[in-house]
Short mmCIF file of C-alpha atoms and ligand atoms in Angstrom, two decimals:
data_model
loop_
_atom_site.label_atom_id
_atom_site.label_comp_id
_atom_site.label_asym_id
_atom_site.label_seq_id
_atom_site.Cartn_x
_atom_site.Cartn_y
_atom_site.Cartn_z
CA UNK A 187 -14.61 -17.02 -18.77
CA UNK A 188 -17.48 -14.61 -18.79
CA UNK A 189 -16.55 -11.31 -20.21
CA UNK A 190 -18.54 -7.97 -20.20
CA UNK A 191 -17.54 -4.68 -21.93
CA UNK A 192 -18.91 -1.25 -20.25
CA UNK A 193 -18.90 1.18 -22.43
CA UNK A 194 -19.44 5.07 -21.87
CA UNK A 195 -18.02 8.42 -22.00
CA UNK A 196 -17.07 8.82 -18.61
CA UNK A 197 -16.68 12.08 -18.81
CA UNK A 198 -15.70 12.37 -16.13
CA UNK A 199 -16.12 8.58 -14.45
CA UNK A 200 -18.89 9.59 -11.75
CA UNK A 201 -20.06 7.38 -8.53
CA UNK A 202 -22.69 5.88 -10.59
CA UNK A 203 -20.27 4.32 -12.95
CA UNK A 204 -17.97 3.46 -10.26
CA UNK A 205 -21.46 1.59 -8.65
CA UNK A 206 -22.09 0.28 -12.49
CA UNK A 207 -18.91 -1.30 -12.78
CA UNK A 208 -18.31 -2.67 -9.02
CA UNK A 209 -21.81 -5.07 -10.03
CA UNK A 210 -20.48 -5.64 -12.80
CA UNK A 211 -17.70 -7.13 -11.36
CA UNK A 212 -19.55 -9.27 -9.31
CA UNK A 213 -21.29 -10.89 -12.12
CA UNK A 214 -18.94 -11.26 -14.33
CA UNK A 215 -15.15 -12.66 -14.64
CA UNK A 216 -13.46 -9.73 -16.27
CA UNK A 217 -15.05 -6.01 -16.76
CA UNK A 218 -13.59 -4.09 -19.58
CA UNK A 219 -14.08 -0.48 -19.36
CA UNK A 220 -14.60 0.86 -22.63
CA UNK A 221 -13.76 4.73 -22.80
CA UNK A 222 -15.50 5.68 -26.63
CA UNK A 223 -16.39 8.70 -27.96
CA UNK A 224 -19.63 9.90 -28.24
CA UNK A 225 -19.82 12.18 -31.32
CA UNK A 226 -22.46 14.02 -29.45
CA UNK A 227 -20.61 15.17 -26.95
CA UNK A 228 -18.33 18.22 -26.18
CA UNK A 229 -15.80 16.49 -23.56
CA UNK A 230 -13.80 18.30 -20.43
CA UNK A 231 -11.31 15.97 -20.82
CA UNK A 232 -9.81 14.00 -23.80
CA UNK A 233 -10.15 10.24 -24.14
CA UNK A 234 -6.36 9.23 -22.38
CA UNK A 235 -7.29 11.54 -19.79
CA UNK A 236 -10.16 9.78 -19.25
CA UNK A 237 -8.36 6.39 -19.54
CA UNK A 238 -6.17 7.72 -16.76
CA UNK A 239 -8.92 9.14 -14.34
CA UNK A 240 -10.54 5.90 -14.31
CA UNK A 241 -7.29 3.68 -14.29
CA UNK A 242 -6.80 5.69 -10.56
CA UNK A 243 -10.54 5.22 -9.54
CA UNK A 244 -9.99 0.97 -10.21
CA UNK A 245 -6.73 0.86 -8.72
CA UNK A 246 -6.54 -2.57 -6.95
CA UNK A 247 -9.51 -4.05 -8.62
CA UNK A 248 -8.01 -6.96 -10.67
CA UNK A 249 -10.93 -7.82 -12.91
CA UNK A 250 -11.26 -4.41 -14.38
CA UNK A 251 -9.57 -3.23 -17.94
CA UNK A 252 -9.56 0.28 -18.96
CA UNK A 253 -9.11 0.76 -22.57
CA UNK A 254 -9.95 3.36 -25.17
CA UNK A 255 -11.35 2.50 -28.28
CA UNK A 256 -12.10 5.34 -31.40
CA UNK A 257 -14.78 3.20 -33.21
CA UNK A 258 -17.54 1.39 -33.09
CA UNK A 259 -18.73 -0.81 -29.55
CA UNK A 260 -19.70 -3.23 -32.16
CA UNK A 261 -16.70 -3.51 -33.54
CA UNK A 262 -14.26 -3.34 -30.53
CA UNK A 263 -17.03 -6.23 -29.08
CA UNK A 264 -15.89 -8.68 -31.82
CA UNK A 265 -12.28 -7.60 -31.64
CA UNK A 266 -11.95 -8.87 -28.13
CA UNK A 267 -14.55 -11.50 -28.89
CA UNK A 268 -16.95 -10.35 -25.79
CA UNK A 269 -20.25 -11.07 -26.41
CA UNK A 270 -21.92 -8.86 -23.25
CA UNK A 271 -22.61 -4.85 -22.59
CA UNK A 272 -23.40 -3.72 -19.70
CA UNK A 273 -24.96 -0.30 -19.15
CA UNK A 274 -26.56 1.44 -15.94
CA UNK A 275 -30.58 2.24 -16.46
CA UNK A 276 -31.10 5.40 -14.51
CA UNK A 277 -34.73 6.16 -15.52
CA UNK A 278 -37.45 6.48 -18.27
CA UNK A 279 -35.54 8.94 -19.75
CA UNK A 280 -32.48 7.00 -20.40
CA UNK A 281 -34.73 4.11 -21.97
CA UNK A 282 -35.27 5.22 -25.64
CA UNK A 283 -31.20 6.33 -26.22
CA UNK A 284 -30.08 3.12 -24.82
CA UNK A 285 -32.69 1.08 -26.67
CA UNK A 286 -31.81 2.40 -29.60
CA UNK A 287 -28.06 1.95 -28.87
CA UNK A 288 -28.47 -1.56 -28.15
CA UNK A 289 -30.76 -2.48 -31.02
CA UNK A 290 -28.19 -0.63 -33.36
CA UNK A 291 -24.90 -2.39 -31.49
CA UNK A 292 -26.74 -5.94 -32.33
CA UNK A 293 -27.91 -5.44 -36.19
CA UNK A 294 -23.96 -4.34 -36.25
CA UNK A 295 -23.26 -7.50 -34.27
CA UNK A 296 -26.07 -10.07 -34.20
CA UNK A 297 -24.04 -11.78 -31.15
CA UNK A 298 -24.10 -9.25 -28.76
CA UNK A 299 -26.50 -8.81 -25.61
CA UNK A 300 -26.90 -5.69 -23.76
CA UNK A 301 -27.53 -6.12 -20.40
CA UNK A 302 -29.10 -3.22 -17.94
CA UNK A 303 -28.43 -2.80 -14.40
CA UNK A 304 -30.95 -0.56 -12.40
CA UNK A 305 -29.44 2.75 -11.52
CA UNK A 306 -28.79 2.35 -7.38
CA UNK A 307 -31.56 4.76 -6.34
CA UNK A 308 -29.30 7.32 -4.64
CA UNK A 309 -27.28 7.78 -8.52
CA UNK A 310 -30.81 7.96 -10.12
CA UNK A 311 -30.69 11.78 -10.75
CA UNK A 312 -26.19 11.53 -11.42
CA UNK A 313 -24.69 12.17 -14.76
CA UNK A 314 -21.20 13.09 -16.19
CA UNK A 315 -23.19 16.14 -17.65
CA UNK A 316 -24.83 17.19 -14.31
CA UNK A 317 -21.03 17.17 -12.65
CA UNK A 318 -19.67 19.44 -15.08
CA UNK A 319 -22.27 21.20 -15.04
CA UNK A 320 -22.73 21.97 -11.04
CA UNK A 321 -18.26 22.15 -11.36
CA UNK A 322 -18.54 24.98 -13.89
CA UNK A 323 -20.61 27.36 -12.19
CA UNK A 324 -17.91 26.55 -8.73
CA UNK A 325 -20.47 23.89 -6.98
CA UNK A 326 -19.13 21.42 -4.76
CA UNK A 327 -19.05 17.57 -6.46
CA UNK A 328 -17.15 16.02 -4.04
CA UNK A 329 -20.84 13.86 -3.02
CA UNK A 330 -20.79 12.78 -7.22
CA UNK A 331 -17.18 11.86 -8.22
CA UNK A 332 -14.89 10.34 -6.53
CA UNK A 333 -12.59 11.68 -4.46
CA UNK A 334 -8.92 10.94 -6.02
CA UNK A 335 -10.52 12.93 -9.25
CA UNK A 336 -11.63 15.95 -7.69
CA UNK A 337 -8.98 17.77 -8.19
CA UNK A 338 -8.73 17.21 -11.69
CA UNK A 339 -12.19 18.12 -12.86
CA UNK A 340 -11.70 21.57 -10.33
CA UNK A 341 -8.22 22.04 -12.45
CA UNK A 342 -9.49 21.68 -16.11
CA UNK A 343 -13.04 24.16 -15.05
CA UNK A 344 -9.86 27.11 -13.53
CA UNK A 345 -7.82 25.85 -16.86
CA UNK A 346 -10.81 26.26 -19.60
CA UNK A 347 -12.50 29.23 -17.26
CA UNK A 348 -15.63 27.80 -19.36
CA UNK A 349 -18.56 25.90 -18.42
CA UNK A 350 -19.26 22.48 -19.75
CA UNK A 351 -22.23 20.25 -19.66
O1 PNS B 1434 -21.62 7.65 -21.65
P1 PNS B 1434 -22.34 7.77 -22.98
O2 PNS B 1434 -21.91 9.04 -23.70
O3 PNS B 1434 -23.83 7.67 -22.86
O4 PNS B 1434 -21.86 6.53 -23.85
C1 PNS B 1434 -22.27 6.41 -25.19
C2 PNS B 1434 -21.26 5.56 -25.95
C3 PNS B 1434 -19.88 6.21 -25.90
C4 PNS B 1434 -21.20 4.17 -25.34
C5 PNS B 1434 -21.76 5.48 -27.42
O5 PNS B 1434 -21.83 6.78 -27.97
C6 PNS B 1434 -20.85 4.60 -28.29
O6 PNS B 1434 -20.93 3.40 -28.22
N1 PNS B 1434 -20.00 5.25 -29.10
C7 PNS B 1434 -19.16 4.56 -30.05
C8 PNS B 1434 -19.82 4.56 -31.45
C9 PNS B 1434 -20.90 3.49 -31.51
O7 PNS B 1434 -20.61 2.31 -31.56
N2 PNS B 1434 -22.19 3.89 -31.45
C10 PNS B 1434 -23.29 2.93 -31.36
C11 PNS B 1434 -23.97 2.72 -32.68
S1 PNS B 1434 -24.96 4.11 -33.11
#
């Protein structure tokens, strides 16, 4: 059984993750849906919200498995003995981070592949930071997320009152 792990932030889980996993899906047996933390990153929501959000947006697909995970991809990779990343390419721009990522992920774990799927063209310009972002000043997202989470991300910007990105 072929077995791919996509990792992220999914802060919050966007329509071009949603489009990421959905081919992933298709190419592999099981898609495991790795919610991490990115020590980069200032989140909206915390890591079993997350978990949660995307549990709702996968509801009824049967090859999908949300987990969190506090540690390295590398690591998690071996512990579930999965051999295969998948991440979504969006542009140039994306190419150096991710490069990096998977070159570092491999040296940690010589067996693991990273494979990238081309961003679909109309999610080229979509990112978790450009939803909060576009949310916290009161712009609509409903076209970025989807739907069954809209709420949620509207809730936390009245909640905080702050703007994230
Ligand atoms: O959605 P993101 O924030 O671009 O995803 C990045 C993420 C969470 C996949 C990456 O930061 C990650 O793998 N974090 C766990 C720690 C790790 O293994 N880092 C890679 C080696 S530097």
């Amino acid at each position: 059984m072929k077995t791919a792990i996509c990792p992220g932030s999914f802060d919050p889980v966007t329509l071009g993750h949603l489009d990421i996993i959905n081919r992933s899906r298709v190419m592999f047996d099981k898609t495991i849906v790795a919610v991490m933390v990115n020590p980069a990153k200032r989140t909206m929501f915390t890591v079993e919200e997350r978990i949660k959000l995307l549990k709702r947006c996968t509801e009824g697909m049967d090859n999908v498995e949300i987990v969190g995970f506090d540690g390295l991809l590398a690591d998690y990779a071996r512990q579930r003995d999965v051999k295969i990343i998948v991440k979504g390419l969006r542009a140039l721009s994306d190419f150096e981070y991710e490069f990096q990522q998977a070159l570092a992920n491999k040296k940690l774990n010589p067996e693991l592949e990273t494979v990238f799927l081309t961003t679909s063209a109309e999610n080229m310009f979509l990112s978790s930071s450009v939803v909060k972002q576009i949310a916290s000043f009161g712009g609509d997202v409903s076209n970025f997320v989807p739907e069954c989470i809209l709420e949620d991300i509207n809730a936390r910007i009245r909640e905080e009152g702050g703007k994230f990105s």
